[in-house]
mmCIF file of N, CA and C in Angstrom:
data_model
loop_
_atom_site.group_PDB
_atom_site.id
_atom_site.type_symbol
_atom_site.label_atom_id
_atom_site.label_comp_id
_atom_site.label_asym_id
_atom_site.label_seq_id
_atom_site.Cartn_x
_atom_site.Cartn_y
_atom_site.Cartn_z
ATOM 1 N N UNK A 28 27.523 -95.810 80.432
ATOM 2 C CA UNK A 28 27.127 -96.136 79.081
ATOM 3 C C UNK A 28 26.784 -94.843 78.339
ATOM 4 N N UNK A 29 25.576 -94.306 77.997
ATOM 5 C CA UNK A 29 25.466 -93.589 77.722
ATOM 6 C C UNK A 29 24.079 -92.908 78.047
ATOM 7 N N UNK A 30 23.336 -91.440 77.662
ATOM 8 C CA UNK A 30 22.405 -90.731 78.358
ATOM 9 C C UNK A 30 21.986 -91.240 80.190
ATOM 10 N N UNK A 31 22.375 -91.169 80.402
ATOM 11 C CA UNK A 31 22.546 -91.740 82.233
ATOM 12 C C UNK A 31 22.081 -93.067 82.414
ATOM 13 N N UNK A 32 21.907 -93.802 81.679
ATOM 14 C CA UNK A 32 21.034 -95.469 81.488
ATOM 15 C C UNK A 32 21.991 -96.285 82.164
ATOM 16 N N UNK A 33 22.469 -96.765 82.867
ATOM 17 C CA UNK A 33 23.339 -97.993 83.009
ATOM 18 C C UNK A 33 23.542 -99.760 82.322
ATOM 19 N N UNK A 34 21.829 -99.881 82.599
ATOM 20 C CA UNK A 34 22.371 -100.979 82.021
ATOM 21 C C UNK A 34 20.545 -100.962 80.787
ATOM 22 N N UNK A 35 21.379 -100.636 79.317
ATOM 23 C CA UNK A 35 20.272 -100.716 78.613
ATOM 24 C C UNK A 35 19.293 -101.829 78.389
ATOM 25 N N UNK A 36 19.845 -103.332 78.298
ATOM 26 C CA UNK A 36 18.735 -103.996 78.433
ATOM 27 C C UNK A 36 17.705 -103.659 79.418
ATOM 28 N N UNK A 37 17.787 -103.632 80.855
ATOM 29 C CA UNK A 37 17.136 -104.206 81.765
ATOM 30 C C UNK A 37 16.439 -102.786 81.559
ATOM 31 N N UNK A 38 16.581 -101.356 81.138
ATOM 32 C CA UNK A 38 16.257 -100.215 80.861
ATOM 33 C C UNK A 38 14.703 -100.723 79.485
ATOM 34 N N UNK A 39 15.436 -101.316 79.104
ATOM 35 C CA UNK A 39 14.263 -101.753 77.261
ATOM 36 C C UNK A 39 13.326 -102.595 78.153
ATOM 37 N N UNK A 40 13.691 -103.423 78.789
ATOM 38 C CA UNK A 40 12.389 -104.407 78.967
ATOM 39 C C UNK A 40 11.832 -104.079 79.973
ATOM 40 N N UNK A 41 12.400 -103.321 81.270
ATOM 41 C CA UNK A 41 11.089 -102.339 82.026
ATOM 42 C C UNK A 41 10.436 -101.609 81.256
ATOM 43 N N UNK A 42 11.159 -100.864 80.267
ATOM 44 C CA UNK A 42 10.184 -99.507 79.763
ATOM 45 C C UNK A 42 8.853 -100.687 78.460
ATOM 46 N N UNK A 43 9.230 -101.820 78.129
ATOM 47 C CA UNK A 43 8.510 -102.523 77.445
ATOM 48 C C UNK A 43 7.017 -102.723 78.322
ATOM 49 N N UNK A 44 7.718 -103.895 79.553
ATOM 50 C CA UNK A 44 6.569 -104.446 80.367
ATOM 51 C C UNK A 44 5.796 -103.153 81.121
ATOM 52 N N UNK A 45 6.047 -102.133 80.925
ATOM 53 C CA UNK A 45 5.487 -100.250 81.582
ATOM 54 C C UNK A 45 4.151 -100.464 80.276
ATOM 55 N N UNK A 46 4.730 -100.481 79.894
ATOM 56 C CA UNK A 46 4.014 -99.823 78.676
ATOM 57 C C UNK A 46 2.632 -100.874 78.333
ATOM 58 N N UNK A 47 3.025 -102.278 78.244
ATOM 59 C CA UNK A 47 2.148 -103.336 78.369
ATOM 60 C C UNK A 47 1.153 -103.614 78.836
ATOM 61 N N UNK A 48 1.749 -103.390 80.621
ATOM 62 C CA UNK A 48 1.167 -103.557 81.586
ATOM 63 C C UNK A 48 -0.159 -102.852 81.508
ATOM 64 N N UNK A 49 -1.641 -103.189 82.321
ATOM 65 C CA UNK A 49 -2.837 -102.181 82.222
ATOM 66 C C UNK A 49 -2.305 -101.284 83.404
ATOM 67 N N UNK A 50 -3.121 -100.299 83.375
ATOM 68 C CA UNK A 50 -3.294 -99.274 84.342
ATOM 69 C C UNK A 50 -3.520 -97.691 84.032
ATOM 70 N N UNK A 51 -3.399 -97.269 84.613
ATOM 71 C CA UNK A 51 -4.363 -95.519 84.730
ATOM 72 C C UNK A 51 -4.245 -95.014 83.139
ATOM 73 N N UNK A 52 -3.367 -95.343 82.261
ATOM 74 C CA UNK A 52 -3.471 -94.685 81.033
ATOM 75 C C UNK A 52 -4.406 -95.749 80.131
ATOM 76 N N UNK A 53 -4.299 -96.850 79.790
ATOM 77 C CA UNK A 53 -4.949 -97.844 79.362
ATOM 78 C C UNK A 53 -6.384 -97.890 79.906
ATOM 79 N N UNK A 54 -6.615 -97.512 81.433
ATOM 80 C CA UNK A 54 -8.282 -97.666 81.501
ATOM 81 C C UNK A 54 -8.538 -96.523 81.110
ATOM 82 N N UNK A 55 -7.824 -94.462 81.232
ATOM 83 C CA UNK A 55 -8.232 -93.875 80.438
ATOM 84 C C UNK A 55 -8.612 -94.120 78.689
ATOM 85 N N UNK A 56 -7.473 -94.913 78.466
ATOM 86 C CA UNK A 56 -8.362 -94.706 76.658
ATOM 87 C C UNK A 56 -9.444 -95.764 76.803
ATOM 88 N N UNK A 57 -9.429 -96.719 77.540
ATOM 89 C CA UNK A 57 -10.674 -97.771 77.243
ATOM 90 C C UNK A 57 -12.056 -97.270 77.616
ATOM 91 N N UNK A 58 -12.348 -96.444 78.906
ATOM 92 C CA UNK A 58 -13.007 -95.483 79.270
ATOM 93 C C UNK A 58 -13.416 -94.306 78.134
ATOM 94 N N UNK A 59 -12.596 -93.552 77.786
ATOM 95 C CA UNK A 59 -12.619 -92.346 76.933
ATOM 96 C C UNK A 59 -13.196 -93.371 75.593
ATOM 97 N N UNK A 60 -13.241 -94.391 75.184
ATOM 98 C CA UNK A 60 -13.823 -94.893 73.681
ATOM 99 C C UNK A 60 -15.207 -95.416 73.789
ATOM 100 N N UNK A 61 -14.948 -96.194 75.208
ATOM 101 C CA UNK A 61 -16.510 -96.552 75.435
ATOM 102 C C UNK A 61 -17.559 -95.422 75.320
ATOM 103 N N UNK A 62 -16.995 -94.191 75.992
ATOM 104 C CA UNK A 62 -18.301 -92.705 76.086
ATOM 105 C C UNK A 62 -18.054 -92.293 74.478
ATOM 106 N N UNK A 63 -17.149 -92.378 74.310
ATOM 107 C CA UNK A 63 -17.161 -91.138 73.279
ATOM 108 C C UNK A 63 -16.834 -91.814 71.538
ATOM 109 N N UNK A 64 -16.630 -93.256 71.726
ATOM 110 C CA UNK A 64 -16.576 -93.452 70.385
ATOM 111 C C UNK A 64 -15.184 -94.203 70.245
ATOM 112 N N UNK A 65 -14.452 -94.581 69.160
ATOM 113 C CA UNK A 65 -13.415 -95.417 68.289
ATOM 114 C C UNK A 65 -12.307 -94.224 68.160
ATOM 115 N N UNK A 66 -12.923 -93.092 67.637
ATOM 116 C CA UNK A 66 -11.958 -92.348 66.986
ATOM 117 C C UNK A 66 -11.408 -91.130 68.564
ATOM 118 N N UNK A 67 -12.368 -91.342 69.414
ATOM 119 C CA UNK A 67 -11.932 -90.725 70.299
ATOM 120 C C UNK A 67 -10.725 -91.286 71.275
ATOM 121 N N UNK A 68 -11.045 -92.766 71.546
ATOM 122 C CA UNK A 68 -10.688 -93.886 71.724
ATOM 123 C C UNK A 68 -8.907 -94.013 71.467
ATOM 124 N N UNK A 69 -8.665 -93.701 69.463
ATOM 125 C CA UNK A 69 -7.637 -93.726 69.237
ATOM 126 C C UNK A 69 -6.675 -92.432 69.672
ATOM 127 N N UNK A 70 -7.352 -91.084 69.788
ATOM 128 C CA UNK A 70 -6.941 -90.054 69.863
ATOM 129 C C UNK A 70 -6.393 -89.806 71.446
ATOM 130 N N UNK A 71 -6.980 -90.621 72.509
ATOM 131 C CA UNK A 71 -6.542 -90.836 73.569
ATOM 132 C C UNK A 71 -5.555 -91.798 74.037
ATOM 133 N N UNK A 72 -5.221 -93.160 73.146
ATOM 134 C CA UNK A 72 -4.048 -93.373 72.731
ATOM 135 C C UNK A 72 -2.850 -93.093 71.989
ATOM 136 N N UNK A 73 -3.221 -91.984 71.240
ATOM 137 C CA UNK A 73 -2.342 -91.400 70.723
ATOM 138 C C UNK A 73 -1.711 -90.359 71.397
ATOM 139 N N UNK A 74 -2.115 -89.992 72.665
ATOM 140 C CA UNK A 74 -1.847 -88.654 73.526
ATOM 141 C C UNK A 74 -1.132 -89.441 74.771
ATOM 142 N N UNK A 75 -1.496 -91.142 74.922
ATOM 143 C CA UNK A 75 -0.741 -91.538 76.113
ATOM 144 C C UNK A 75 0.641 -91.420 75.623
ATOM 145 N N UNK A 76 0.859 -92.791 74.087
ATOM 146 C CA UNK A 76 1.903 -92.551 73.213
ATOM 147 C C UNK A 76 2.922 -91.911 73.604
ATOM 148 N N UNK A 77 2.351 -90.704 72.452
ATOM 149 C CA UNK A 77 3.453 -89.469 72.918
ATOM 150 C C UNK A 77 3.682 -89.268 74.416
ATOM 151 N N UNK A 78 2.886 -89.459 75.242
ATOM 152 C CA UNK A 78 3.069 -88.845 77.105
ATOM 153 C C UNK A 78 4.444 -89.709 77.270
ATOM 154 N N UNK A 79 4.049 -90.429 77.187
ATOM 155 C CA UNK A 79 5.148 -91.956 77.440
ATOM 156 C C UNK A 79 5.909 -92.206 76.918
ATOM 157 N N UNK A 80 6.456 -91.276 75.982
ATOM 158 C CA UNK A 80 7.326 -91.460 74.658
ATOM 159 C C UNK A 80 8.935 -90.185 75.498
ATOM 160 N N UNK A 81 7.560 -89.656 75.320
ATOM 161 C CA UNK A 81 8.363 -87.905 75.954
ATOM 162 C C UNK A 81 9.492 -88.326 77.470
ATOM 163 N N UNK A 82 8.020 -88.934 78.335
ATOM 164 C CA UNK A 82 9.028 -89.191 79.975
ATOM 165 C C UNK A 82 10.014 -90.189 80.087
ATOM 166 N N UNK A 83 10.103 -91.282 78.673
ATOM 167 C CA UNK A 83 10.980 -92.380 78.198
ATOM 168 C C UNK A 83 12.172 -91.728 77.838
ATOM 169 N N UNK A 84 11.844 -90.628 76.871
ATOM 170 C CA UNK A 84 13.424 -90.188 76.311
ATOM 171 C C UNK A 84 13.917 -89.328 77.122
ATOM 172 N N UNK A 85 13.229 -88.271 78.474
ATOM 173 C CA UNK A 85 13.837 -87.874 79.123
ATOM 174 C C UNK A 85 14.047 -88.334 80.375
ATOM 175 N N UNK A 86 13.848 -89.766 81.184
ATOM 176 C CA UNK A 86 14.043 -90.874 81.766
ATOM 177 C C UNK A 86 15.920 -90.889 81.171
ATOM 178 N N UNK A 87 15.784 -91.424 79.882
ATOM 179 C CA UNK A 87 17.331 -91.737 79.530
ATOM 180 C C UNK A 87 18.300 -90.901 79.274
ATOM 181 N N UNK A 88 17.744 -90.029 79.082
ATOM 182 C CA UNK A 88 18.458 -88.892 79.065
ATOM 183 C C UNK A 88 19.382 -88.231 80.091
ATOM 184 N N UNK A 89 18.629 -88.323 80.891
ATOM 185 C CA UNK A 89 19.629 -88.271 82.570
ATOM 186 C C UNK A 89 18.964 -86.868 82.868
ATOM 187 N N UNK A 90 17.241 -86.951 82.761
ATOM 188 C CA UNK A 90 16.776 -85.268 83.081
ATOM 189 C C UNK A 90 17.040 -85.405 84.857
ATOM 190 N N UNK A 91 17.011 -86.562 85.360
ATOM 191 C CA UNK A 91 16.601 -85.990 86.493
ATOM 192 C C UNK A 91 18.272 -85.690 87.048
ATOM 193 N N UNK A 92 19.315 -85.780 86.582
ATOM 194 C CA UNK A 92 20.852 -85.334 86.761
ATOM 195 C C UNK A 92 20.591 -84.022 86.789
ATOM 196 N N UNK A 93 19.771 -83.057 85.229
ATOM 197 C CA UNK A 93 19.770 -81.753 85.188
ATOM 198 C C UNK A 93 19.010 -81.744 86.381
ATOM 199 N N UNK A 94 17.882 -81.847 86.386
ATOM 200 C CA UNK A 94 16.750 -81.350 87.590
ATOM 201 C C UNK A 94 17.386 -81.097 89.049
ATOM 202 N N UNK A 95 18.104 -82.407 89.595
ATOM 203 C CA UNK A 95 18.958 -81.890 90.772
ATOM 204 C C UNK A 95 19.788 -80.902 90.815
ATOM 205 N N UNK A 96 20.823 -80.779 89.768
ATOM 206 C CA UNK A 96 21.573 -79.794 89.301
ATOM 207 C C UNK A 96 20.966 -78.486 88.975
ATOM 208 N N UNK A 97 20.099 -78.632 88.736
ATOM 209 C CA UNK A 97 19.353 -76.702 88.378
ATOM 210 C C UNK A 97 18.320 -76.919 89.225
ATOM 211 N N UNK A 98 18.409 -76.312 90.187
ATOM 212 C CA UNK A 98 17.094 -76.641 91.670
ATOM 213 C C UNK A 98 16.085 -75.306 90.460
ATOM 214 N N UNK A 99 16.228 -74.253 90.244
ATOM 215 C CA UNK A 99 15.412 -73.625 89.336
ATOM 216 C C UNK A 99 14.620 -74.236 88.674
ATOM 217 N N UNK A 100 15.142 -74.648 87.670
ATOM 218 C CA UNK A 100 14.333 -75.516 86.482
ATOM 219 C C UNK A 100 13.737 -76.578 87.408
ATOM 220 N N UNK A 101 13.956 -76.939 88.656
ATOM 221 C CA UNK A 101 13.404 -77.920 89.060
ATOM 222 C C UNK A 101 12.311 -77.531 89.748
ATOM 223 N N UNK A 102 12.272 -75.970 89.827
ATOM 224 C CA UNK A 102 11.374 -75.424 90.858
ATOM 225 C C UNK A 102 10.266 -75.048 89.553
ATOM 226 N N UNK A 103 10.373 -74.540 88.680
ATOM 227 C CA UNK A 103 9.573 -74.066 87.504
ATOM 228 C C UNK A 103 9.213 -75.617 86.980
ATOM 229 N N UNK A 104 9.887 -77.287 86.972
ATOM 230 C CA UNK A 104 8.855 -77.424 86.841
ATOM 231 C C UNK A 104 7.718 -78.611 87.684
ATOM 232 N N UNK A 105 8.294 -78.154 88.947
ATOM 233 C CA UNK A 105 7.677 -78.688 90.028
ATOM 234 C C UNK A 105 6.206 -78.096 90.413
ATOM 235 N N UNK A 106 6.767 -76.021 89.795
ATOM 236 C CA UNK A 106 5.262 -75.625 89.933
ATOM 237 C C UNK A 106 4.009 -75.748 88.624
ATOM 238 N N UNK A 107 4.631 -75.849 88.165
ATOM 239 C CA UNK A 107 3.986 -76.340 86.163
ATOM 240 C C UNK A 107 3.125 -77.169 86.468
ATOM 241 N N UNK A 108 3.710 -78.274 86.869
ATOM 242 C CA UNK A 108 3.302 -79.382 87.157
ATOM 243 C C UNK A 108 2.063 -79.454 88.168
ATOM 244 N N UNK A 109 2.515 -78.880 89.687
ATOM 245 C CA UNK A 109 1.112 -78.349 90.493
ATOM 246 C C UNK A 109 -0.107 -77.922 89.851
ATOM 247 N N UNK A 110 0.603 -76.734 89.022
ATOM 248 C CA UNK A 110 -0.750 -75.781 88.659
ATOM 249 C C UNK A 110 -1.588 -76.762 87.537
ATOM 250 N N UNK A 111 -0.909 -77.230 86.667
ATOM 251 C CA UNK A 111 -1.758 -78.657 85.842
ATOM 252 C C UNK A 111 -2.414 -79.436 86.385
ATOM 253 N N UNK A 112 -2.283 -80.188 87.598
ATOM 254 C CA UNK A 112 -2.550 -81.049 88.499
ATOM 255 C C UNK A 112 -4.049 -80.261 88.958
ATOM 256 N N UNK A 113 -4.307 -78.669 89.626
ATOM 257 C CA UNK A 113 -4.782 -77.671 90.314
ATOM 258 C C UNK A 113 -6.005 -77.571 89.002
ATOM 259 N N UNK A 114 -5.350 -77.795 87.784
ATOM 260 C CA UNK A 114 -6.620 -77.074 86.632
ATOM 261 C C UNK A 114 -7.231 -78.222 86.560
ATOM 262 N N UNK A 115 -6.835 -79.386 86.731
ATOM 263 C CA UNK A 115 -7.608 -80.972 86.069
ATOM 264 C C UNK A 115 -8.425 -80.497 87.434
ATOM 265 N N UNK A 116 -7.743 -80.686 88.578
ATOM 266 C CA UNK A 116 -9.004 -80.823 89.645
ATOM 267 C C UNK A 116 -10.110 -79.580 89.831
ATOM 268 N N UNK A 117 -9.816 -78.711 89.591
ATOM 269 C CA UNK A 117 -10.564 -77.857 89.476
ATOM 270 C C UNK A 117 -11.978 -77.563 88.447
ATOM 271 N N UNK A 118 -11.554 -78.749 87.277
ATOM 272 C CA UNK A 118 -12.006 -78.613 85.918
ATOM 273 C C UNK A 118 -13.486 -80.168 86.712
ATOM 274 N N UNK A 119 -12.576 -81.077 87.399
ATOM 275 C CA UNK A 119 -13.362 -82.179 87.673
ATOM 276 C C UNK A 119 -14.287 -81.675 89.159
ATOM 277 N N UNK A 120 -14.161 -80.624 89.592
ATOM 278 C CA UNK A 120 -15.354 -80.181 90.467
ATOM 279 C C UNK A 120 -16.317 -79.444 90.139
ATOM 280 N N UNK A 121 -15.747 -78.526 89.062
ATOM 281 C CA UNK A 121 -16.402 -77.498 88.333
ATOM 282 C C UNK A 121 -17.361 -78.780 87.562
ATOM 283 N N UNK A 122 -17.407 -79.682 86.869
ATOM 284 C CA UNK A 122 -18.173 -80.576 86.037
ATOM 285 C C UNK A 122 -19.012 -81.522 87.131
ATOM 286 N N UNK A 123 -18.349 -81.811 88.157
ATOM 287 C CA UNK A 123 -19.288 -82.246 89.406
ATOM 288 C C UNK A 123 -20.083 -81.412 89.782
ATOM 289 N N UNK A 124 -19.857 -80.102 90.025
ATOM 290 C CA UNK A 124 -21.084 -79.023 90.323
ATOM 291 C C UNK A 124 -21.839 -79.068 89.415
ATOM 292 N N UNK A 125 -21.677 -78.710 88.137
ATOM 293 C CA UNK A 125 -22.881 -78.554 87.398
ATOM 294 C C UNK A 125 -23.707 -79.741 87.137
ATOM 295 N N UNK A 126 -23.029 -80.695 87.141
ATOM 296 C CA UNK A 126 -24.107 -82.283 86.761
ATOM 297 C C UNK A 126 -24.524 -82.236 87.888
ATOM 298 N N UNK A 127 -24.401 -81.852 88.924
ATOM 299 C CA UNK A 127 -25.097 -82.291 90.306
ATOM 300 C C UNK A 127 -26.603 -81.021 90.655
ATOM 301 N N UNK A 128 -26.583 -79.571 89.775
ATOM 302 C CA UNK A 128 -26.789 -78.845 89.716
ATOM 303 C C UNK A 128 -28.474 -78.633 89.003
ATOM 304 N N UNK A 129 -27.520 -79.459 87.714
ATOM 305 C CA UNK A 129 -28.533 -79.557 86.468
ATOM 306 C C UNK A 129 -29.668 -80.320 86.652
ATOM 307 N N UNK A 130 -30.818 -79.852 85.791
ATOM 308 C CA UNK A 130 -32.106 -81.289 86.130
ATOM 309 C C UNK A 130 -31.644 -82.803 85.726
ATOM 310 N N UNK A 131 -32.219 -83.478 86.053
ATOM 311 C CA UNK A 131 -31.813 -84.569 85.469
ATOM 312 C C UNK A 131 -32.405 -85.065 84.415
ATOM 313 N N UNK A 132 -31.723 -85.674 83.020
ATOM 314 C CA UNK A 132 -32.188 -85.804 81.460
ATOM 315 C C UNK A 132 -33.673 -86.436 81.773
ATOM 316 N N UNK A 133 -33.956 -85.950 80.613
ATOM 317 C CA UNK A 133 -35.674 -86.950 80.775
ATOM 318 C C UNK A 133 -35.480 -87.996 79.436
ATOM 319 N N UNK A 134 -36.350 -88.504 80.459
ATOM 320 C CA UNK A 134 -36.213 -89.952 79.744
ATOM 321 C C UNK A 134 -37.542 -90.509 78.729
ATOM 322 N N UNK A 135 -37.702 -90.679 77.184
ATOM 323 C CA UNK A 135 -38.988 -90.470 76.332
ATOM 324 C C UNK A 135 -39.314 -91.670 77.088
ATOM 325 N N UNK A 136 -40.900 -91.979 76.865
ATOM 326 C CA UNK A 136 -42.367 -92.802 77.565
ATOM 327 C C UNK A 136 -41.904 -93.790 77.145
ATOM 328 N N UNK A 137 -42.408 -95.189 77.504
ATOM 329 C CA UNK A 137 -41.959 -96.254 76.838
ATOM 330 C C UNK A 137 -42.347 -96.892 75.649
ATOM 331 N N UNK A 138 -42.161 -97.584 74.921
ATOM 332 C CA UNK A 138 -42.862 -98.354 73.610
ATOM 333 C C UNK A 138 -43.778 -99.079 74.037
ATOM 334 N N UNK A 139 -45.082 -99.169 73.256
ATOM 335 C CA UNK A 139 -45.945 -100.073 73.764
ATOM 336 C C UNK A 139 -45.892 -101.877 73.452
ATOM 337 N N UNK A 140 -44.986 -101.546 72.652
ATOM 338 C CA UNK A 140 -44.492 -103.062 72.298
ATOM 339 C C UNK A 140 -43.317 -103.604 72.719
#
């Protein structure tokens, strides 16, 4: 057919029910709005969006044809990818050390009413 897709329906209504479905991006923005607010909320749906927008058009595209075909590009971005993976976790121990580190908030006296 065309961009390496074979059969485009059954291509539209997986990438539909993907997208629908809950899971790791959906409890991130529901998570990320509860702490931080509405507008943060939207801004973290707006970043899955695009995430999912991006690996959709190069899904059909037939990237992973190039990727086998250029073991390079597949190696640059196999390590991209690591070292991103390496900074989130690094970023989520570094923030575990210090909250674990820090005093813990104080909490004002209670109301007498």
């Amino acid at each position: 057919m065309f961009f390496g897709v074979t059969d485009i329906w059954t291509y539209m209504v997986g990438a539909f029910f993907i997208i629908l479905l809950p899971g790791p991006n959906s409890l991130y923005v529901l998570a990320l709005a509860a702490q931080r607010g509405v507008r943060q909320g939207y801004r973290a749906a707006a970043g899955v969006f695009v995430g999912d927008t991006i690996l959709m058009v190069l899904a059909s595209a037939g990237a992973a044809s190039l990727l086998s075909s250029a073991p390079l590009v597949f190696m640059i971005v196999k390590i991209a990818g690591a070292a991103y993976l390496g900074w989130i976790g690094f970023q989520m121990i570094r923030g575990a050390w210090r909250a674990w580190r820090s005093p813990p908030p104080r909490r004002p006296p209670p109301t007498p009413w």
